[in-house]
Coordinates of C-alpha atoms and ligand atoms in Angstrom, one line a residue:
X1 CA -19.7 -24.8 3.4
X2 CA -19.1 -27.2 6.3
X3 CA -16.8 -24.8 8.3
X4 CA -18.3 -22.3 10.6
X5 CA -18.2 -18.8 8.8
X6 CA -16.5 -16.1 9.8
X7 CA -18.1 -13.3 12.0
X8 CA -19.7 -10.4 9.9
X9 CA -17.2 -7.4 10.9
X10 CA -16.5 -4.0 9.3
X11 CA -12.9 -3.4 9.1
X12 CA -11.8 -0.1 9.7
X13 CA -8.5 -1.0 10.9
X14 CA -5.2 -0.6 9.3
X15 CA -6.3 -3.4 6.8
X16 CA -7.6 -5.6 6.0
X17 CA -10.1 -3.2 4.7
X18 CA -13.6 -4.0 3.5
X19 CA -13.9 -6.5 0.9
X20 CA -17.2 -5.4 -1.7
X21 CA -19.9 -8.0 -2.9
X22 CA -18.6 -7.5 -6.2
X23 CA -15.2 -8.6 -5.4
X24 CA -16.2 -11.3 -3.5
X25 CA -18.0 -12.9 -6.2
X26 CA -14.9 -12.5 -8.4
X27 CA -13.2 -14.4 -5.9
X28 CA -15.9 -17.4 -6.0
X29 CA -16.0 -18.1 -9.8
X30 CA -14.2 -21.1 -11.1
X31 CA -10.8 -21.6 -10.7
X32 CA -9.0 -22.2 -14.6
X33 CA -5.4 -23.2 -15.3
X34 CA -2.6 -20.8 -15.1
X35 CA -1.4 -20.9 -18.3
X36 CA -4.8 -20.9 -20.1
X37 CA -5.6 -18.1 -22.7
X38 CA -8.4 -17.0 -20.9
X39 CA -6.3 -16.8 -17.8
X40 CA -3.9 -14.6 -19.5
X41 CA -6.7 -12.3 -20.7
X42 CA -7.3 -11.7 -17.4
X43 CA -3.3 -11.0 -16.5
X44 CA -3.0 -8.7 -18.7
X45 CA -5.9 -6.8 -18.0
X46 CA -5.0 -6.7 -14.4
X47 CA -1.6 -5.2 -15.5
X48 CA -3.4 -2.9 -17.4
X49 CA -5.3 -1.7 -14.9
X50 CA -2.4 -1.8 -12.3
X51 CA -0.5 0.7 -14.8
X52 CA -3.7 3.2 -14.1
X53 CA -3.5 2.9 -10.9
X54 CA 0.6 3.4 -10.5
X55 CA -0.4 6.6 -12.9
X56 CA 2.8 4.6 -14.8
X57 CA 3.6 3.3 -18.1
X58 CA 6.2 0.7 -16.8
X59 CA 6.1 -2.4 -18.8
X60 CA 7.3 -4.4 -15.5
X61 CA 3.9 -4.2 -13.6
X62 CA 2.3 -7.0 -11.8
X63 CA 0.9 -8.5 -8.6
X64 CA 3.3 -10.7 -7.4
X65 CA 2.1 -13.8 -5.0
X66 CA 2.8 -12.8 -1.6
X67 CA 1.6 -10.2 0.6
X68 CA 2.8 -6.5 0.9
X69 CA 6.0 -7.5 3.3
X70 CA 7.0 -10.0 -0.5
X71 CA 6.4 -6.8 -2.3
X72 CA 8.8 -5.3 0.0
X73 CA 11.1 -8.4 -0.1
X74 CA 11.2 -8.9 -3.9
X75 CA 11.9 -5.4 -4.4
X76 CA 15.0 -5.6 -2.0
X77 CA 16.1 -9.0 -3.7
X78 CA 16.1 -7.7 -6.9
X79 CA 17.4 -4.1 -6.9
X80 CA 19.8 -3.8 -3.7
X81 CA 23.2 -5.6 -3.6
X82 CA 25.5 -6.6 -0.6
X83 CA 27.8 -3.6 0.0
X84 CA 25.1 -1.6 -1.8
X85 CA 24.9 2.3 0.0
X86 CA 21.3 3.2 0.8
X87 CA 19.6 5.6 2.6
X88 CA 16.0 4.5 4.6
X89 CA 13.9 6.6 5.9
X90 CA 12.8 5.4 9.2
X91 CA 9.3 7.0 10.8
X92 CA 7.5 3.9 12.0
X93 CA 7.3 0.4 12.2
X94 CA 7.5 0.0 8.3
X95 CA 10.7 2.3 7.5
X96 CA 11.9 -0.2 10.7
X97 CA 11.0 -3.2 8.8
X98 CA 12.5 -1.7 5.4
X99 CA 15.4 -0.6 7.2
X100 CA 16.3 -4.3 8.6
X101 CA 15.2 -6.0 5.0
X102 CA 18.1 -4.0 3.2
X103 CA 20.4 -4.7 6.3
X104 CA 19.5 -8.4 5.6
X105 CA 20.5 -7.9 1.7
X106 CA 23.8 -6.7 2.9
X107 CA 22.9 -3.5 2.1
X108 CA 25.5 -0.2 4.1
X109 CA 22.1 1.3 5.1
X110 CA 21.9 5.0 6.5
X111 CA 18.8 5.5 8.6
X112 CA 17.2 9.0 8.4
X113 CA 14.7 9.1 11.2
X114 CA 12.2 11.1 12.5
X115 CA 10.0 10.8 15.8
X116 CA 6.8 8.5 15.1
X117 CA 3.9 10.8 13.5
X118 CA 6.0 12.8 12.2
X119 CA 7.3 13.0 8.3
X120 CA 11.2 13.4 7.7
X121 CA 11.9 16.2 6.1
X122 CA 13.0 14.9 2.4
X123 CA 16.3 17.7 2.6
X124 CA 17.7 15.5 5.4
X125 CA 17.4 12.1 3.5
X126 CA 19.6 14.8 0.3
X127 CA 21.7 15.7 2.8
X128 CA 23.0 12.5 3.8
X129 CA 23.0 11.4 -0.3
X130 CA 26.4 11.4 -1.3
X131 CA 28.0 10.5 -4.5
X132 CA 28.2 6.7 -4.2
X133 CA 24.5 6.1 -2.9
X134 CA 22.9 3.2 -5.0
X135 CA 19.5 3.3 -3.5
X136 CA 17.1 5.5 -1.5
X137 CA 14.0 4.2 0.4
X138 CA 11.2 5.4 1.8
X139 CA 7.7 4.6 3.1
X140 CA 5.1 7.0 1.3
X141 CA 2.3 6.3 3.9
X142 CA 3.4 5.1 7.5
X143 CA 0.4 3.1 8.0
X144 CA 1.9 2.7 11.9
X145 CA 1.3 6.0 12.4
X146 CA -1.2 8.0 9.5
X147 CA 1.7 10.0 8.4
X148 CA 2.0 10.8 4.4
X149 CA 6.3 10.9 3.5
X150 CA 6.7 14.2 1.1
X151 CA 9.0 13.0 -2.0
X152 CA 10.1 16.3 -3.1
X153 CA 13.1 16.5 -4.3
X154 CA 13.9 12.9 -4.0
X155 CA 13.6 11.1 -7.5
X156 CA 16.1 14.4 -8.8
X157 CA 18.5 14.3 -5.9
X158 CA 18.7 10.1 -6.3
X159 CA 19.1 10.1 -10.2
X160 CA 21.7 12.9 -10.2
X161 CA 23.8 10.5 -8.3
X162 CA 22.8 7.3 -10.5
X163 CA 20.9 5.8 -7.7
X164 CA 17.2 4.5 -7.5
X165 CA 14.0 5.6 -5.7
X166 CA 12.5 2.9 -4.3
X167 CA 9.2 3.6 -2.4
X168 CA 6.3 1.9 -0.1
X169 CA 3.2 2.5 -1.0
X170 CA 1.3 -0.2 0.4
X171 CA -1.7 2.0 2.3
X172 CA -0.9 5.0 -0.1
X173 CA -1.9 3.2 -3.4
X174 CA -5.3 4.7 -4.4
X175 CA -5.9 6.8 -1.5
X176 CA -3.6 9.5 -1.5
X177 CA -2.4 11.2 -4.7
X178 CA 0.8 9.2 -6.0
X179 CA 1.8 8.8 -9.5
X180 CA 5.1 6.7 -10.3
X181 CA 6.1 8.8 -13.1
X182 CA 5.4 11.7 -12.3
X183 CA 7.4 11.5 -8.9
X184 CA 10.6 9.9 -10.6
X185 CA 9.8 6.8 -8.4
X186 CA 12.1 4.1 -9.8
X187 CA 10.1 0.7 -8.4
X188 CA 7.6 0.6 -5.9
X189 CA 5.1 -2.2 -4.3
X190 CA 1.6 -2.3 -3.0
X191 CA -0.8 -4.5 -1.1
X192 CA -4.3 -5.9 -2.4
X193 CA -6.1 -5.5 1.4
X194 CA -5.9 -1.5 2.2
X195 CA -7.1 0.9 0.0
X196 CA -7.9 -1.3 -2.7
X197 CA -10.4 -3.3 -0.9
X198 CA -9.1 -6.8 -1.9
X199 CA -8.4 -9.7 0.3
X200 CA -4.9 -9.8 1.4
X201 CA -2.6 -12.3 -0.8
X202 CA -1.3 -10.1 -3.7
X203 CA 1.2 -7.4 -3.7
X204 CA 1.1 -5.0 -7.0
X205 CA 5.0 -4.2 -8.0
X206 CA 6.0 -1.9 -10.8
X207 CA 9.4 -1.6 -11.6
X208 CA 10.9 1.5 -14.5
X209 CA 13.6 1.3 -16.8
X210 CA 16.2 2.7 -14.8
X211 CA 15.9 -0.2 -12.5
X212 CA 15.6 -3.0 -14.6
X213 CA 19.0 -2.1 -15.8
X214 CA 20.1 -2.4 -12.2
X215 CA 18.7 -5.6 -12.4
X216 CA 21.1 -6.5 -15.9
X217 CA 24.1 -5.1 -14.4
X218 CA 23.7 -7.2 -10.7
X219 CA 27.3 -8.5 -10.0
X220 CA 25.7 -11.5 -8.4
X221 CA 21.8 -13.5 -9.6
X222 CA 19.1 -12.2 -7.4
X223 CA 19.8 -14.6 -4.2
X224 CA 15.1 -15.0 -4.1
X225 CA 14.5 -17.6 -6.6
X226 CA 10.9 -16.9 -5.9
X227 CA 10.8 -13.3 -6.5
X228 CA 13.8 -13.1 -9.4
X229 CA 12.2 -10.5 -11.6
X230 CA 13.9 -11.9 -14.4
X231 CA 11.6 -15.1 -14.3
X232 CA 8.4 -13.3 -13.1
X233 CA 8.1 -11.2 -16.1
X234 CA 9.2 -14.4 -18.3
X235 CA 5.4 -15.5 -16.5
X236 CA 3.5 -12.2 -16.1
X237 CA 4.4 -10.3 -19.0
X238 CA 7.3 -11.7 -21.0
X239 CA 4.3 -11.8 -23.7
X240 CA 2.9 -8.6 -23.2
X241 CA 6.8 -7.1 -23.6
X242 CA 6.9 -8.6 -27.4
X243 CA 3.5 -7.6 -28.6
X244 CA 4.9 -4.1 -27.5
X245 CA 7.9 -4.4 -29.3
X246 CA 6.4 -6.3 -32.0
X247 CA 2.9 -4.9 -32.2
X248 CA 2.2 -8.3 -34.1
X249 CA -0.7 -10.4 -32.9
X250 CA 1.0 -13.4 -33.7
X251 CA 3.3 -12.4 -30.6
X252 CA 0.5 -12.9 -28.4
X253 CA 1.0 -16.7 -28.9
X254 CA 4.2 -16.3 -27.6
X255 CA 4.9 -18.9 -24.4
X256 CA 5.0 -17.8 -21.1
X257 CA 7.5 -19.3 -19.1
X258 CA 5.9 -22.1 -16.3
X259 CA 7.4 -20.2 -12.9
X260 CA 4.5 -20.7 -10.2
X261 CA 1.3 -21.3 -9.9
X262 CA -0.8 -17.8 -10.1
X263 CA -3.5 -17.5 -7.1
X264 CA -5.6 -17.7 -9.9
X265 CA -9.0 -16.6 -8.0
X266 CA -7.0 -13.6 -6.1
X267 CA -6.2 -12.2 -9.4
X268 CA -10.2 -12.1 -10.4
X269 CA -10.6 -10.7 -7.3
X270 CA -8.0 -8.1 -7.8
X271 CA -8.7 -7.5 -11.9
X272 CA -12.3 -6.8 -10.5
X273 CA -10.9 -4.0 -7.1
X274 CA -9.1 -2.5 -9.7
X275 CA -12.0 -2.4 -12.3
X276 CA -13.7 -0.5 -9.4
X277 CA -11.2 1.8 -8.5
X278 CA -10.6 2.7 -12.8
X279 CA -14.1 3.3 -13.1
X280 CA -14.5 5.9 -10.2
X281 CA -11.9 7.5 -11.0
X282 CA -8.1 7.6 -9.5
X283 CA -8.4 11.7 -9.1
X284 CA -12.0 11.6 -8.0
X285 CA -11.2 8.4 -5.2
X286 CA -8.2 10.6 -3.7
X287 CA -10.7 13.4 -3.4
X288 CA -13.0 11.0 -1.7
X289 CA -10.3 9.7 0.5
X290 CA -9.1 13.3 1.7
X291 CA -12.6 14.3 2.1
X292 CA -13.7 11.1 4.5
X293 CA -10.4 11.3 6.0
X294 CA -11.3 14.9 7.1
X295 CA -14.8 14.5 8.1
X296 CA -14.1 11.7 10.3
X297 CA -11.1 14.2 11.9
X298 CA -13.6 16.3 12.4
X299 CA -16.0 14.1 14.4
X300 CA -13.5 12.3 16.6
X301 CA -12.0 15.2 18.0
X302 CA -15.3 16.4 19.4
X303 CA -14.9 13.4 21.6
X304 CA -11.3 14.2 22.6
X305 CA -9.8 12.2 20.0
X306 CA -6.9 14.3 18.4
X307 CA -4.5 13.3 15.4
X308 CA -1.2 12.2 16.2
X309 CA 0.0 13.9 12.6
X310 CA 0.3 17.7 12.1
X311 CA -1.8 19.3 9.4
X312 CA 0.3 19.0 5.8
X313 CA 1.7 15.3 7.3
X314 CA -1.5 13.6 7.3
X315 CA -2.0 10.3 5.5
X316 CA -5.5 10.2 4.1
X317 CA -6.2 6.7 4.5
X318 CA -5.3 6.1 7.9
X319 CA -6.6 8.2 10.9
X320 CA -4.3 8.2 14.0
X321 CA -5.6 9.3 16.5
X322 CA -4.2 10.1 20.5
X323 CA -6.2 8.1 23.3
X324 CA -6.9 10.1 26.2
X325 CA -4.9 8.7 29.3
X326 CA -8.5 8.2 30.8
X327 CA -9.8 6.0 28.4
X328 CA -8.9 1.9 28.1
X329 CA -7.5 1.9 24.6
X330 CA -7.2 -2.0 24.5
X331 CA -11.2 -2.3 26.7
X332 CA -12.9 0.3 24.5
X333 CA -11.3 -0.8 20.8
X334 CA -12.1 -4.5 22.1
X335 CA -15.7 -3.8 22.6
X336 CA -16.1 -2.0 19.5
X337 CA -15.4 -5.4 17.9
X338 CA -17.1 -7.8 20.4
X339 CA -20.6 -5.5 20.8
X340 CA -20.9 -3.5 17.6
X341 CA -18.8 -5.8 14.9
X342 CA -16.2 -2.9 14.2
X343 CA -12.9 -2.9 14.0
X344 CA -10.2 -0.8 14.6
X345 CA -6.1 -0.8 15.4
X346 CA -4.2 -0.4 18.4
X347 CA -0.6 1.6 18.1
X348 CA 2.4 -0.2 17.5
X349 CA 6.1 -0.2 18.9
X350 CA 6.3 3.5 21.1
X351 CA 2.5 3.9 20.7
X352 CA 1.3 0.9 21.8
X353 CA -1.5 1.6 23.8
X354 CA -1.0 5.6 23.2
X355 CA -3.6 5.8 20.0
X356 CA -5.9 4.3 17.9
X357 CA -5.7 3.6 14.0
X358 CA -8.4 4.2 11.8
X359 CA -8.4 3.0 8.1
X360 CA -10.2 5.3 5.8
X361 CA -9.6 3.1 3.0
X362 CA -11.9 2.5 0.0
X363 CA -15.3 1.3 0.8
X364 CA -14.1 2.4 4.6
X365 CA -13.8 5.6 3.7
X366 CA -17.8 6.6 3.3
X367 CA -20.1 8.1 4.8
X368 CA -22.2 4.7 5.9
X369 CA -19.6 2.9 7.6
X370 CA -18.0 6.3 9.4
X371 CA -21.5 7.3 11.2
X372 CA -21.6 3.7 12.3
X373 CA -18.1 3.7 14.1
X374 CA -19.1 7.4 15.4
X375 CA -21.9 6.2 17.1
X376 CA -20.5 3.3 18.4
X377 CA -17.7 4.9 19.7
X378 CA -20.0 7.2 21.5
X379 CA -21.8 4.3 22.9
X380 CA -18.2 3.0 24.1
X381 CA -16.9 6.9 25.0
X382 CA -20.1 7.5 27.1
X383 CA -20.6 10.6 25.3
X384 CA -23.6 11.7 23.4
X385 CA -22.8 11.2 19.5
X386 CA -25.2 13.6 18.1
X387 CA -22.5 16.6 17.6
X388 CA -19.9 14.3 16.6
X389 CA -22.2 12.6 13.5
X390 CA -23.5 16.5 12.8
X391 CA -19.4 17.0 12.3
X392 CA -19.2 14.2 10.4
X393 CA -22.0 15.4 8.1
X394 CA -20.8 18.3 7.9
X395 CA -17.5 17.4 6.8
X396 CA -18.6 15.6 4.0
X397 CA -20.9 18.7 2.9
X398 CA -17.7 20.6 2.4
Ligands
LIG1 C1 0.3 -3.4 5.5 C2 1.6 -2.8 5.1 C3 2.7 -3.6 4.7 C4 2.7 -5.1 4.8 O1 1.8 -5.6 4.1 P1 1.3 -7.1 4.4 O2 0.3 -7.4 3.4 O3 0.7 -7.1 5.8 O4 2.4 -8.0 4.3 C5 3.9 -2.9 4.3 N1 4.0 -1.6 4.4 C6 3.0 -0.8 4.7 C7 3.1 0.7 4.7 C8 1.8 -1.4 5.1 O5 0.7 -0.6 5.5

């Protein structure tokens, strides 16, 4: 390599999150050709595997090419309409985002907000559901501010009225319990680089039934040509569809449809995260998640460092917590990258400089990497670490 690499850091930001040797090495073998068999092999492996982590048996599952805002974008493009009704839910700085992507689509949004670091209660987003809503929206883990969005209630209330549930769960996915089907969820995207421990670049999409009728019945063609579902799944799994239906080998001939070129060495890298994430166990890595998410709780508030979410609002895979008034935010977070190689997120929007975000996210959220931020916050804090690291043990005792 020529170029000068990169500095060795461990991200324990909002994401990127850490990227494992493993998946790394995925990244590096040889690119192939998009449409090669072997290629395909590996697509639909990787859809397999997505399918396990969605907890979802949605035939439309893939990683498109883009990041998690094209995840967010595609799903807009495809299943909202101009003078569609839809109700956001608006927390943060991604139910902000959402909120002006379906305004853009032309979308009559209603806004249900709540104060940053808070959830919204889902009976408010009901309330306002009346009898001609096409689409609810909401973010499942506010990664601007740590907090977890309760669904209860949500898939029944939207079908009842013939609308979808369409959900972000970019920071969620893999961290905090989530299962598509199981919640009622109608279409929802992800993001490679947070709890999946990928590099940033993909963004996982699964889209049910109910919505890919919405999709038939559009009144106008999707306006992305990029992102039209209809020609992505002629690419990602137009084949796998027929052998399905078929169950006929010779189906698996079939020809997929030329639309763009895959990022052919992100999707080993992603097949492989996911691989990872199958073989620990979905069930068993939310446990972990909670449990890392909690110790870490534990050890930062014995230097001050309180959440900003209440108990029962948490979001597992992101730690926010309040900065004392005495501390430099920007100084302290800054030197934690610059003298120990660790980073870690500023707030956004209203809490710019009011907190810091932790990621607890996959490889992040471990024992190892936790101690090492603990003691170099210390260092930073000028406090003594050694209750604060006997917290964090402790919390991962329990
Ligand atoms: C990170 C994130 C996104 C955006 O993903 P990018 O990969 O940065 O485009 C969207 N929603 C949530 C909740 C996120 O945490």
């Amino acid at each position: 390599v020529i170029g000068a690499p990169p500095p060795s850091r461990l991200l324990l930001g909002s994401g990127p999150s850490p990227v494992g040797e493993s998946v790394l090495s995925a990244l590096a073998q040889p690119t192939i050709g998009h449409l090669d068999p072997a290629f395909i092999e590996i697509m639909e492996r990787t859809c397999e595997l997505l399918r396990t982590v969605f907890v979802t048996g949605n035939r439309a599952t893939l990683p498109l090419s883009a990041t998690g805002s094209g995840g967010m974008d595609a799903m807009v493009a495809n299943l909202v309409s101009p003078g569609d009704r839809v109700v956001c839910g608006v927390n943060g700085l991604f139910g902000e985002r959402m909120f002006d992507a379906l305004s853009r689509a032309g979308a009559d949004v209603v806004a249900v907000r709540a104060e940053w670091g808070r959830a919204i209660d889902p009976a408010e987003l009901i309330r306002v559901a009346d009898q001609g809503l096409r689409s609810m929206v909401v973010v499942h883990g506010e990664t601007s501010t740590g907090v977890c969005q309760p669904l209860d209630g949500l898939a029944e209330a939207c079908h009842e009225r013939d609308a979808l549930l369409l959900v972000d769960c970019v920071t969620s996915l893999s961290g905090q319990p989530l299962g598509i089907d199981s919640e009622g969820i109608d279409a929802a995207f992800s993001g490679s680089q947070k709890c999946l421990n990928c590099p940033p670049g993909l963004a996982p999409l699964t889209v049910g039934e109910r919505a890919l009728d919405r999709l038939r019945e559009r009144p106008t063609p999707v306006r992305s040509w990029y992102f039209d579902l209809n020609l992505l799944l002629a690419y990602w799994s137009g084949a796998a569809s027929a052998v399905a239906e078929a169950g006929a080998v010779a189906v698996r001939a079939a020809p997929r449809a030329y639309h763009h070129t895959a990022p052919i060495n992100l999707v080993y890298a992603l097949r492989e995260a996911l691989e990872l994430v199958v073989a620990e166990g979905l069930e068993d890595r939310w446990e972990r998640h909670r449990r890392a998410h909690e110790a870490l709780r534990g050890a930062l508030e014995l230097f001050g460092l309180r959440r900003l979410a209440p108990a029962g609002e948490s979001l597992a895979p992101l730690l926010a917590v309040r900065v004392p008034e005495a501390v430099d935010e920007a100084g302290v977070r800054s030197a934690l990258l610059h003298r120990h190689g660790i980073e870690i997120s500023g707030g956004l929007g209203p809490l710019a400089g009011r907190i810091w975000r932790v990621g607890v996210m996959g490889l992040g959220a471990e024992p190892g990497p936790q101690r090492r931020l603990v003691q170099a916050l210390g260092a930073e804090l000028g406090a003594d670490p050694t209750d604060a690291l006997g917290a964090l043990e402790q919390g991962w005792g329990q």
